[in-house]
Coordinates of C-alpha atoms in Angstrom, one line a residue:
Chain I
M241 CA -69.6 8.7 -96.0
K242 CA -66.4 10.4 -95.0
K243 CA -65.6 11.0 -98.6
F244 CA -68.9 12.7 -99.1
T245 CA -68.4 15.0 -96.2
R246 CA -65.0 16.0 -97.5
R247 CA -66.4 16.6 -101.0
N248 CA -69.2 18.6 -99.8
F249 CA -67.0 20.5 -97.5
V250 CA -64.7 21.5 -100.4
K251 CA -67.6 22.3 -102.6
V252 CA -69.3 24.5 -100.0
V253 CA -66.5 26.4 -98.5
G254 CA -63.7 26.1 -101.0
G255 CA -60.0 25.6 -100.0
A256 CA -58.7 28.8 -98.4
A257 CA -62.1 30.1 -97.3
A258 CA -62.2 27.2 -94.9
V259 CA -59.5 28.5 -92.8
T260 CA -61.2 31.9 -92.4
A261 CA -64.5 30.1 -91.6
V262 CA -63.0 28.0 -88.9
G263 CA -60.8 30.8 -87.5
A264 CA -63.3 33.4 -87.1
P265 CA -66.8 32.1 -86.5
V266 CA -69.1 35.0 -86.5
F267 CA -72.7 34.4 -85.5
S268 CA -75.4 36.4 -86.9
I269 CA -75.8 39.7 -84.8
A270 CA -79.5 40.0 -84.4
S271 CA -81.3 42.9 -82.9
G272 CA -83.4 41.2 -80.3
T273 CA -85.1 37.7 -80.4
K274 CA -86.4 36.5 -83.7
K275 CA -90.1 35.7 -83.5
V276 CA -92.2 33.2 -85.5
V277 CA -95.9 32.8 -85.2
V278 CA -97.5 29.5 -86.5
I279 CA -101.2 29.7 -87.3
G280 CA -102.9 26.3 -87.0
G281 CA -101.9 23.3 -84.7
G282 CA -102.6 20.4 -87.2
T283 CA -100.1 18.3 -88.8
A284 CA -98.2 21.0 -90.8
G285 CA -98.4 23.7 -88.1
A286 CA -97.3 21.6 -85.2
T287 CA -94.5 20.1 -87.1
A288 CA -93.3 23.5 -88.2
A289 CA -93.3 24.9 -84.8
K290 CA -91.4 21.9 -83.4
Y291 CA -88.7 21.8 -86.2
I292 CA -88.3 25.6 -86.1
K293 CA -87.5 25.3 -82.4
R294 CA -85.2 22.3 -83.0
G295 CA -83.4 24.2 -85.7
D296 CA -82.7 27.2 -83.5
S297 CA -83.9 27.2 -79.9
S298 CA -83.2 31.0 -79.7
I299 CA -86.2 31.7 -81.9
D300 CA -89.3 32.6 -80.0
V301 CA -92.0 30.4 -81.5
T302 CA -95.7 30.8 -80.8
I303 CA -98.4 28.5 -82.2
I304 CA -102.1 29.7 -82.2
E305 CA -104.7 27.0 -82.4
P306 CA -108.3 27.3 -81.3
N307 CA -108.8 23.7 -80.0
E308 CA -107.0 22.2 -77.0
H309 CA -106.9 18.8 -78.9
Y310 CA -106.3 17.8 -82.3
H311 CA -107.9 14.6 -84.0
T312 CA -105.9 13.2 -86.8
C313 CA -107.9 12.6 -90.1
Y314 CA -105.5 9.7 -90.8
L315 CA -106.7 6.5 -89.3
S316 CA -110.0 8.1 -88.3
N317 CA -111.6 5.7 -90.7
E318 CA -110.7 3.0 -88.3
V319 CA -112.9 4.7 -85.7
L320 CA -115.8 4.2 -88.2
S321 CA -115.2 0.4 -88.3
G322 CA -114.7 0.1 -84.5
H323 CA -111.2 -0.9 -84.9
R324 CA -109.7 2.2 -83.2
T325 CA -110.9 4.5 -80.4
M326 CA -111.4 8.2 -80.7
E327 CA -108.8 8.6 -77.8
S328 CA -106.2 7.0 -80.1
I329 CA -106.5 9.7 -82.7
R330 CA -106.6 12.7 -80.2
F331 CA -103.4 14.7 -79.4
G332 CA -102.7 17.7 -77.2
Y333 CA -100.0 20.2 -77.1
D334 CA -98.0 19.5 -74.0
G335 CA -95.2 18.0 -76.2
L336 CA -94.8 21.2 -78.0
K337 CA -94.9 23.2 -74.6
G338 CA -92.2 20.9 -73.5
H339 CA -90.0 22.1 -76.3
G340 CA -90.3 25.7 -75.2
I341 CA -92.9 26.6 -77.7
N342 CA -95.7 29.1 -76.6
V343 CA -99.0 27.4 -77.2
V344 CA -102.1 29.9 -77.4
H345 CA -105.6 28.6 -77.7
D346 CA -107.4 31.4 -79.6
M347 CA -108.7 31.9 -83.2
V348 CA -106.7 34.1 -85.5
S349 CA -108.8 36.8 -87.0
G350 CA -106.3 38.7 -89.1
I351 CA -102.8 38.8 -90.3
D352 CA -101.3 42.2 -91.2
A353 CA -98.4 41.2 -93.6
G354 CA -97.2 44.8 -93.8
A355 CA -97.1 45.5 -90.1
K356 CA -96.1 41.7 -89.4
K357 CA -98.8 41.3 -86.8
V358 CA -101.4 38.6 -86.1
T359 CA -104.5 39.5 -84.3
T360 CA -106.9 37.0 -82.5
A361 CA -110.7 36.9 -81.9
G362 CA -109.7 37.0 -78.2
G363 CA -108.2 40.4 -78.8
Q364 CA -104.5 39.4 -78.6
T365 CA -101.8 40.6 -81.0
F366 CA -98.6 38.9 -81.8
D367 CA -95.6 40.5 -83.8
Y368 CA -93.5 38.2 -86.0
D369 CA -90.5 38.1 -88.1
R370 CA -91.8 35.2 -90.1
C371 CA -95.3 33.7 -90.1
V372 CA -96.2 30.1 -90.9
V373 CA -99.9 29.6 -91.9
A374 CA -101.3 26.1 -91.7
P375 CA -105.1 26.3 -91.6
G376 CA -105.9 23.2 -93.5
I377 CA -109.1 23.2 -95.4
S378 CA -112.5 25.1 -95.5
L379 CA -115.5 22.9 -96.7
R380 CA -117.6 24.5 -99.5
Y381 CA -120.9 23.8 -98.2
D382 CA -122.6 26.0 -100.9
T383 CA -121.5 23.6 -103.7
I384 CA -124.1 21.1 -102.8
E385 CA -127.7 22.5 -102.5
G386 CA -129.2 21.9 -99.1
Y387 CA -125.9 21.1 -97.5
S388 CA -124.7 23.3 -94.5
T389 CA -123.0 23.3 -91.2
E390 CA -126.5 22.2 -89.7
A391 CA -127.1 19.6 -92.4
A392 CA -123.6 18.2 -91.6
Q393 CA -125.0 17.2 -88.1
M394 CA -127.3 14.7 -89.9
M395 CA -125.2 14.1 -92.9
P396 CA -121.7 14.3 -91.5
H397 CA -118.7 15.2 -93.7
A398 CA -116.3 13.6 -91.2
W399 CA -113.5 15.3 -93.2
K400 CA -112.3 17.2 -90.2
A401 CA -111.8 14.6 -87.5
G402 CA -113.4 14.8 -84.0
E403 CA -117.0 15.3 -83.3
Q404 CA -117.9 14.7 -87.0
T405 CA -116.1 11.4 -86.9
Q406 CA -118.0 10.4 -83.8
I407 CA -121.5 11.3 -85.6
L408 CA -120.6 9.2 -88.6
R409 CA -119.4 6.3 -86.5
D410 CA -122.5 6.3 -84.3
Q411 CA -124.9 6.4 -87.3
V412 CA -123.1 3.5 -89.0
H413 CA -123.2 1.5 -85.7
A414 CA -126.8 2.3 -85.1
M415 CA -128.0 1.5 -88.7
K416 CA -130.1 -1.6 -89.3
D417 CA -128.9 -4.6 -91.2
G418 CA -130.0 -4.1 -94.9
G419 CA -129.5 -0.3 -94.6
T420 CA -127.7 1.8 -97.3
V421 CA -124.7 4.2 -96.6
I422 CA -124.1 6.8 -99.2
I423 CA -120.6 8.2 -99.6
A424 CA -120.3 11.2 -101.8
P425 CA -116.4 11.9 -102.4
P426 CA -115.5 15.5 -103.6
P427 CA -114.0 16.8 -106.9
N428 CA -110.3 17.4 -107.0
P429 CA -108.3 18.9 -105.4
F430 CA -109.1 17.9 -101.8
R431 CA -107.6 16.7 -98.5
C432 CA -106.5 13.1 -98.5
P433 CA -107.3 11.7 -102.0
P434 CA -107.6 8.0 -101.1
G435 CA -109.5 8.8 -97.9
P436 CA -113.1 8.4 -99.2
Y437 CA -112.3 5.0 -100.7
E438 CA -110.5 3.6 -97.5
R439 CA -113.6 4.9 -95.6
A440 CA -115.8 2.7 -97.8
C441 CA -113.6 -0.3 -97.1
Q442 CA -113.5 0.4 -93.3
I443 CA -117.3 0.9 -93.0
G444 CA -117.6 -2.2 -95.4
M445 CA -115.4 -4.2 -93.0
Y446 CA -117.9 -3.4 -90.1
L447 CA -121.0 -4.1 -92.2
K448 CA -119.6 -7.4 -93.6
A449 CA -119.1 -8.6 -90.1
N450 CA -122.1 -7.2 -88.4
K451 CA -124.8 -6.2 -91.0
P452 CA -124.0 -8.2 -94.1
K453 CA -127.2 -7.4 -95.9
S454 CA -126.3 -3.6 -96.0
K455 CA -124.9 -1.7 -99.0
I456 CA -122.4 1.2 -99.6
V457 CA -123.1 3.3 -102.6
I458 CA -120.2 5.7 -103.6
L459 CA -121.5 8.5 -105.7
D460 CA -118.3 10.1 -107.0
A461 CA -117.7 13.6 -108.2
K462 CA -114.8 12.2 -110.3
K463 CA -114.1 9.8 -113.2
K464 CA -111.2 8.3 -111.4
F465 CA -109.3 8.4 -108.1
S466 CA -106.2 7.6 -106.0
K467 CA -105.0 4.1 -106.0
Q468 CA -108.0 3.2 -108.0
G469 CA -106.8 -0.2 -109.3
L470 CA -106.0 -1.4 -105.8
F471 CA -109.3 0.0 -104.3
M472 CA -111.4 -1.7 -107.0
Q473 CA -109.4 -4.9 -106.4
A474 CA -110.3 -4.6 -102.6
F475 CA -113.9 -3.8 -103.2
D476 CA -114.2 -7.0 -105.3
K477 CA -112.1 -9.2 -103.0
H478 CA -113.5 -8.1 -99.6
Y479 CA -116.8 -6.3 -100.3
K480 CA -118.5 -8.0 -103.3
G481 CA -122.2 -7.1 -103.1
I482 CA -121.6 -4.6 -100.4
I483 CA -119.6 -1.6 -102.0
E484 CA -120.6 -0.2 -105.4
W485 CA -118.7 2.8 -106.9
H486 CA -120.4 5.1 -109.5
S487 CA -118.3 7.5 -111.5
V488 CA -119.5 11.1 -112.2
E489 CA -120.0 9.9 -115.8
E490 CA -123.0 7.7 -114.6
T491 CA -124.7 10.1 -112.1
G492 CA -123.3 13.6 -112.7
G493 CA -122.4 13.7 -109.0
V494 CA -124.4 14.9 -106.1
A495 CA -126.4 18.0 -106.9
S496 CA -128.5 18.5 -103.7
V497 CA -129.4 16.9 -100.4
D498 CA -132.4 16.9 -98.1
A499 CA -130.9 16.3 -94.7
K500 CA -134.1 15.8 -93.0
A501 CA -135.6 13.4 -95.5
G502 CA -132.1 11.6 -95.7
T503 CA -132.1 11.9 -99.6
V504 CA -129.5 12.7 -102.1
T505 CA -130.3 13.9 -105.7
T506 CA -127.8 13.5 -108.4
K507 CA -127.2 15.9 -111.3
N508 CA -128.9 13.4 -113.6
G509 CA -132.0 13.7 -111.5
D510 CA -132.1 10.5 -109.6
T511 CA -133.0 10.6 -105.9
M512 CA -131.8 8.0 -103.6
K513 CA -132.5 7.5 -99.8
G514 CA -129.6 6.7 -97.5
D515 CA -129.7 5.4 -94.0
V516 CA -126.4 7.0 -93.4
V517 CA -125.2 9.8 -95.8
N518 CA -121.6 10.9 -95.8
I519 CA -121.3 14.1 -97.8
I520 CA -117.6 15.2 -98.4
P521 CA -118.0 18.6 -100.2
A522 CA -115.5 20.4 -102.4
Q523 CA -112.8 22.2 -100.5
H524 CA -110.7 25.4 -100.4
A525 CA -107.9 26.6 -98.3
G526 CA -108.8 27.2 -94.6
T527 CA -110.7 30.4 -93.8
I528 CA -107.9 32.6 -92.5
A529 CA -105.8 31.9 -95.7
K530 CA -108.5 33.4 -97.6
T531 CA -109.2 36.2 -95.1
A532 CA -105.5 37.1 -95.1
G533 CA -105.4 37.4 -98.8
L534 CA -103.1 34.4 -99.1
A535 CA -105.4 32.3 -101.7
D536 CA -105.7 33.1 -105.3
D537 CA -108.7 32.7 -107.5
S538 CA -108.5 28.9 -107.3
G539 CA -109.2 29.1 -103.5
W540 CA -105.7 27.7 -102.5
C541 CA -102.5 29.5 -101.7
P542 CA -99.8 29.8 -104.2
V543 CA -96.2 29.5 -102.8
N544 CA -92.5 29.5 -103.7
H545 CA -91.9 25.7 -103.6
G546 CA -88.3 26.1 -102.5
T547 CA -89.4 27.7 -99.1
F548 CA -93.2 27.6 -99.1
E549 CA -93.3 31.3 -98.8
S550 CA -96.5 32.9 -100.0
T551 CA -96.1 34.6 -103.5
M552 CA -99.0 36.9 -102.4
H553 CA -97.5 38.1 -99.2
P554 CA -93.8 37.9 -98.5
G555 CA -92.8 36.8 -94.8
I556 CA -95.7 34.4 -94.6
H557 CA -95.2 30.7 -95.4
V558 CA -98.3 28.6 -96.1
I559 CA -98.0 24.9 -95.7
G560 CA -100.1 21.7 -95.5
D561 CA -103.5 21.3 -97.3
A562 CA -104.0 24.9 -97.8
A563 CA -100.9 25.4 -100.2
I564 CA -100.8 24.7 -103.9
Q565 CA -98.1 22.1 -103.6
A566 CA -98.8 19.5 -106.5
P567 CA -97.4 17.2 -107.5
L568 CA -97.1 16.8 -103.7
P569 CA -100.5 15.5 -102.5
K570 CA -102.7 17.1 -99.8
S571 CA -101.7 14.3 -97.3
G572 CA -100.6 14.2 -93.7
Y573 CA -97.1 12.9 -94.7
A574 CA -96.6 15.7 -97.3
A575 CA -97.8 18.3 -94.7
N576 CA -95.2 17.0 -92.3
S577 CA -92.6 17.1 -94.9
E578 CA -93.5 20.5 -96.2
A579 CA -93.3 21.7 -92.5
K580 CA -89.8 20.5 -92.2
V581 CA -88.6 22.1 -95.5
T582 CA -90.3 25.3 -94.4
A583 CA -88.8 25.1 -90.8
A584 CA -85.3 24.8 -92.3
A585 CA -85.9 27.8 -94.6
V586 CA -87.2 29.8 -91.8
V587 CA -84.4 29.1 -89.5
N588 CA -81.9 29.7 -92.3
L589 CA -83.5 33.0 -93.4
L590 CA -83.9 34.4 -89.8
N591 CA -80.1 33.7 -89.3
G592 CA -79.2 35.6 -92.5
R593 CA -78.4 32.4 -94.6
E594 CA -79.8 31.1 -97.9
P595 CA -82.9 28.9 -97.3
G596 CA -81.2 25.7 -98.3
D597 CA -82.2 23.0 -100.8
P598 CA -85.5 21.1 -100.0
S599 CA -86.4 17.4 -100.2
W600 CA -89.8 15.8 -99.6
V601 CA -91.3 12.4 -99.2
N602 CA -94.9 11.3 -99.2
T603 CA -95.9 7.9 -97.9
C604 CA -99.6 7.0 -97.5
Y605 CA -101.3 3.7 -96.4
S606 CA -104.9 2.7 -96.7
I607 CA -106.2 -0.2 -94.7
V608 CA -108.7 -1.8 -97.1
G609 CA -109.4 -5.1 -95.2
P610 CA -108.5 -7.4 -92.3
E611 CA -104.6 -8.0 -92.8
D612 CA -104.7 -6.0 -96.1
A613 CA -103.2 -2.6 -96.5
I614 CA -102.0 -0.8 -99.6
S615 CA -99.6 2.2 -100.0
V616 CA -98.3 4.9 -102.4
A617 CA -94.9 6.5 -101.8
M618 CA -92.9 9.1 -103.7
V619 CA -89.7 11.1 -103.3
Y620 CA -89.7 14.7 -104.5
N621 CA -87.1 17.3 -105.0
L622 CA -86.9 20.9 -106.4
V623 CA -86.4 21.3 -110.2
E624 CA -86.3 24.7 -111.7
G625 CA -88.1 26.2 -108.7
K626 CA -90.9 23.6 -108.6
V627 CA -91.6 20.5 -106.7
A628 CA -90.9 17.5 -108.9
K629 CA -91.1 13.7 -108.5
V630 CA -87.8 12.0 -108.5
K631 CA -87.9 10.0 -111.7
G632 CA -88.0 6.3 -111.1
S633 CA -88.9 6.5 -107.4
G634 CA -92.1 5.8 -105.6
G635 CA -95.3 4.3 -106.8
L636 CA -98.0 1.9 -105.6
T637 CA -98.2 -1.5 -103.9
P638 CA -98.1 -4.0 -106.7
M639 CA -101.5 -5.3 -107.6
D640 CA -100.2 -8.8 -107.3
S641 CA -98.4 -8.4 -103.9
S642 CA -98.5 -11.3 -101.6
A643 CA -101.0 -11.7 -98.7
S644 CA -98.1 -11.6 -96.2
D645 CA -96.8 -8.3 -97.7
R646 CA -100.3 -6.9 -97.5
A647 CA -100.4 -8.0 -93.8
R648 CA -97.1 -6.3 -93.2
E649 CA -98.3 -3.2 -94.8
V650 CA -101.0 -3.0 -92.1
Q651 CA -98.4 -3.2 -89.4
Y652 CA -96.4 -0.6 -91.3
A653 CA -99.4 1.6 -91.5
Y654 CA -99.7 1.5 -87.7
S655 CA -96.0 2.3 -87.4
W656 CA -96.5 5.1 -89.7
F657 CA -99.2 6.4 -87.5
N658 CA -97.4 6.0 -84.2
N659 CA -94.2 7.6 -85.7
I660 CA -95.7 10.5 -87.5
T661 CA -98.0 11.6 -84.6
S662 CA -94.9 11.4 -82.3
D663 CA -92.9 13.4 -84.7
I664 CA -95.6 16.1 -84.8
F665 CA -96.9 16.3 -81.2
M666 CA -94.3 14.8 -78.8
Chain R
M190 CA -62.0 19.0 -85.2
S191 CA -63.8 16.8 -87.6
L192 CA -64.7 17.8 -91.1
K193 CA -68.4 17.5 -90.3
R194 CA -67.9 19.9 -87.4
I195 CA -66.0 22.3 -89.6
V196 CA -68.8 22.3 -92.2
S197 CA -71.4 22.7 -89.5
I198 CA -69.6 25.8 -88.2
A199 CA -68.9 27.2 -91.6
L200 CA -72.6 26.9 -92.5
S201 CA -73.9 28.3 -89.3
T202 CA -71.7 31.3 -89.4
G203 CA -73.2 32.3 -92.7
L204 CA -69.8 33.5 -93.8
I205 CA -69.7 31.6 -97.0
L206 CA -71.0 33.8 -99.6
G207 CA -73.1 32.2 -102.2
A208 CA -73.2 28.9 -100.3
A209 CA -76.8 28.1 -101.5
S210 CA -76.0 28.8 -105.1
V211 CA -73.2 26.4 -104.9
S212 CA -74.8 23.6 -103.0
A213 CA -76.6 21.5 -105.5
E214 CA -78.3 19.2 -103.1
P215 CA -80.1 19.0 -99.7
T216 CA -78.1 18.4 -96.6
G217 CA -78.0 15.0 -94.9
Q218 CA -80.3 16.5 -92.1
M219 CA -82.9 17.7 -94.6
L220 CA -82.9 14.2 -96.2
A221 CA -82.9 12.4 -92.9
D222 CA -85.9 14.4 -91.4
T223 CA -88.1 13.1 -94.2
C224 CA -87.6 9.5 -92.9
A225 CA -89.2 10.4 -89.5
G226 CA -92.8 9.9 -90.5
C227 CA -92.2 6.1 -90.8
H228 CA -89.1 5.6 -88.8
G229 CA -89.6 8.0 -85.9
T230 CA -88.0 11.3 -85.0
D231 CA -84.3 11.0 -85.4
G232 CA -84.9 7.4 -86.6
K233 CA -86.2 6.2 -83.2
S234 CA -89.2 4.2 -84.1
N235 CA -92.2 3.7 -81.8
G236 CA -93.1 0.4 -83.7
P237 CA -94.8 -1.9 -84.0
A238 CA -93.1 -2.8 -87.2
A239 CA -91.0 -0.1 -88.8
P240 CA -87.4 -0.5 -87.5
S241 CA -85.4 2.2 -85.6
I242 CA -82.5 3.4 -87.8
A243 CA -81.0 5.6 -85.1
G244 CA -77.5 4.6 -84.4
I245 CA -77.1 2.3 -87.3
S246 CA -73.7 2.6 -89.2
S247 CA -73.7 4.7 -92.3
A248 CA -72.2 1.7 -94.1
Y249 CA -75.2 -0.5 -93.1
L250 CA -77.7 2.1 -94.3
V251 CA -76.0 2.6 -97.6
D252 CA -75.8 -1.1 -98.0
S253 CA -79.4 -1.7 -97.2
M254 CA -80.6 1.1 -99.4
N255 CA -78.6 -0.1 -102.4
Q256 CA -80.1 -3.6 -101.9
F257 CA -83.6 -2.2 -101.5
K258 CA -83.1 -0.1 -104.7
S259 CA -81.8 -3.2 -106.8
G260 CA -84.5 -5.6 -105.3
E261 CA -81.8 -7.8 -103.9
R262 CA -83.4 -7.2 -100.6
A263 CA -87.2 -7.7 -100.5
S264 CA -89.4 -5.1 -99.2
T265 CA -93.0 -3.8 -99.2
I266 CA -92.2 0.0 -99.5
M267 CA -88.5 0.6 -99.1
G268 CA -87.6 -0.4 -102.6
R269 CA -89.9 2.3 -103.9
I270 CA -88.4 4.9 -101.7
A271 CA -84.8 3.9 -102.1
K272 CA -85.1 4.5 -105.8
G273 CA -85.5 8.3 -105.0
Y274 CA -81.9 8.9 -103.8
T275 CA -78.3 8.7 -105.1
E276 CA -75.7 6.8 -103.2
E277 CA -74.3 10.0 -101.9
Q278 CA -77.5 11.0 -100.5
Y279 CA -77.8 7.6 -98.7
A280 CA -74.4 8.3 -97.2
A281 CA -75.4 11.8 -96.1
M282 CA -78.5 10.5 -94.4
G283 CA -76.4 7.6 -93.0
E284 CA -74.0 10.1 -91.2
V285 CA -77.0 11.7 -89.6
F286 CA -78.4 8.5 -88.2
A287 CA -75.0 7.1 -87.3
A288 CA -74.6 10.1 -85.0
Q289 CA -77.7 9.3 -83.0
D290 CA -77.8 7.0 -80.0
I291 CA -79.1 3.5 -80.7
A292 CA -82.8 3.3 -79.8
S293 CA -83.9 0.5 -77.6
T294 CA -87.4 -0.5 -77.4
N295 CA -89.4 -1.3 -74.3
Q296 CA -91.7 -4.1 -75.1
A297 CA -93.5 -7.0 -73.6
T298 CA -91.4 -10.2 -73.6
D299 CA -92.1 -13.9 -72.8
A300 CA -89.4 -15.1 -70.5
A301 CA -89.4 -18.6 -71.8
K302 CA -89.1 -17.3 -75.3
V303 CA -86.4 -15.0 -74.3
A304 CA -84.4 -18.0 -72.8
A305 CA -84.9 -20.1 -75.9
G306 CA -84.0 -17.1 -78.2
A307 CA -80.8 -16.4 -76.3
K308 CA -79.5 -19.8 -77.2
V309 CA -80.4 -19.3 -80.9
Y310 CA -78.7 -15.9 -80.7
D311 CA -75.5 -17.5 -79.3
D312 CA -75.4 -20.3 -81.8
S313 CA -76.5 -18.5 -85.1
C314 CA -76.5 -14.8 -84.8
A315 CA -73.6 -13.7 -82.5
K316 CA -70.9 -14.3 -84.9
C317 CA -72.1 -11.4 -87.0
H318 CA -74.2 -9.4 -84.6
D319 CA -71.7 -9.7 -81.8
E320 CA -71.5 -7.1 -79.0
N321 CA -75.3 -6.7 -79.7
G322 CA -74.4 -6.1 -83.2
A323 CA -73.6 -2.6 -82.2
L324 CA -70.4 -2.2 -84.1
A325 CA -70.9 1.1 -85.9
D326 CA -67.5 1.1 -87.5
D327 CA -67.7 -2.5 -88.7
D328 CA -67.0 -2.3 -92.4
L329 CA -69.1 -5.3 -93.0
A330 CA -72.1 -3.4 -92.0
F331 CA -74.0 -5.5 -89.5
L332 CA -77.2 -4.3 -87.8
Q333 CA -77.5 -3.6 -84.2
V334 CA -80.2 -6.1 -83.1
S335 CA -80.7 -5.8 -79.4
G336 CA -83.7 -3.8 -78.3
S337 CA -85.2 -3.9 -81.9
H338 CA -88.9 -4.4 -82.3
T339 CA -89.7 -8.0 -82.1
L340 CA -92.1 -8.2 -85.1
N341 CA -89.5 -6.6 -87.4
T342 CA -86.8 -8.8 -86.2
Q343 CA -89.0 -11.9 -87.0
W344 CA -89.8 -10.5 -90.5
K345 CA -86.0 -9.8 -91.2
I346 CA -85.0 -13.4 -90.1
S347 CA -87.8 -14.8 -92.3
R348 CA -86.6 -12.9 -95.5
V349 CA -84.6 -15.5 -97.4
A350 CA -81.8 -13.1 -98.3
H351 CA -80.7 -12.9 -94.7
V352 CA -79.7 -16.6 -94.5
K353 CA -76.7 -15.7 -96.8
C354 CA -74.2 -15.2 -93.9
R355 CA -71.4 -12.9 -94.8
R356 CA -69.0 -13.9 -92.0
K357 CA -68.0 -17.4 -91.8

């Protein structure tokens, strides 16, 4: 490793320049304190705030988030099966405050990219030198006839964790044995691509143990989905006769719902009654990203992949699910990873340096049965200005991995949760 | 002044014109930060299974990653991740984790098992993992084992490859 340092040292500074660099360290002469405003206190936003402060404690970092607590979407499916409490997925902002970050609970109403100002519904204004926008997703209720925020109280999406998770959990637990749970996963792109199928497994685990005559019908808006081979294997192995998956090619997908009647009608015209109906609608970037003109016609936010700076408005970085980051997925791990790349870029740029070269990882576990978890992983780098998968890296849990390895993956999934939430919020 | 420190100062001053256009790869810190989601911030794991990697020697990390990459060391997921980096990148990450303090885990223990385990340690483990295995400069790259997560230690011992002792 010493060799590496020396090599890098020579490569970066060159022979003679090193003497100058060491002899006369000049720190960037800034006019006043640099200010960063982070919008959104979820996985991406909270990580960015923490790592910007960690990278340069002199930067004044403010994070604006309406809620006093954040519920993670990851592992919220375990709340549905009863294997995890709501408390265990709830996180506050004292950890960030402890790092010297200003935490403001308010709703951002506008971003003036020209004047570099953020305004809130509560009437506050914040100046920034750089702004990081991490608003997550907005749900497109209008893509399914009859679905709305009101209908979601009866047919929860549970795709933003918290109250919605509780509603779905309570419905599943109150359902009679022999009942039907309908899950309608969204079209691409959407938050947490394996999430709907892990959800089926977690609800399936509860039903198999408690209400074995019940069924789960998945009415997909897609022909294929994330970790499909492994999920189909799990459906067959653990939930035969309980979970059935229907491709969009069979049903056309969900066209409309009647929340009061508890019915779902497919585009092919079939109507089905569900005792519990989980509608996960199509998605776009979070509302403020659209309001601030950061989203393009796709509904998502185009960014420079090297820095995650918006290509619509300079000085504003968009990270997490709201960004167009493919081939990185819209996952919690990717959001955390994007936030660190962005934090490094923001710190470097505010100190008059080049942003630096990025590296990303995604690691995602799905717990599909008792003592049975599967994963997908990938390492990414920047190639010709775009995020690219590092060839030969990553991939899925092997279809034929041993039972003991599957059991270990459950424990690694819990480690993942404990460590990533601590990395974000503590 | 170490080279590492010089590089750090050189970079922080921003004096080096065109540094980014010259640097062809991410810094060790950038690479190491991507590990935190599974191994904890700065490599200090909250468990129950993923091991802490804070304070391990760079040689041990490079050795492990090479073994994960080749499949010589069995794994569930690390082999897939190890394939995403070059040996120089392993070393760059290794320097970052080697600079951290060793993370010791607070966990519930059974006094009887601790006593029995202490004997096994003295008889079978100490010759390699001596001084709690905390020999960061040991060229043979042995892992620090005291304070590590119980579950992970059990798994490591059970992996067949471990039986091949390297110090007789």
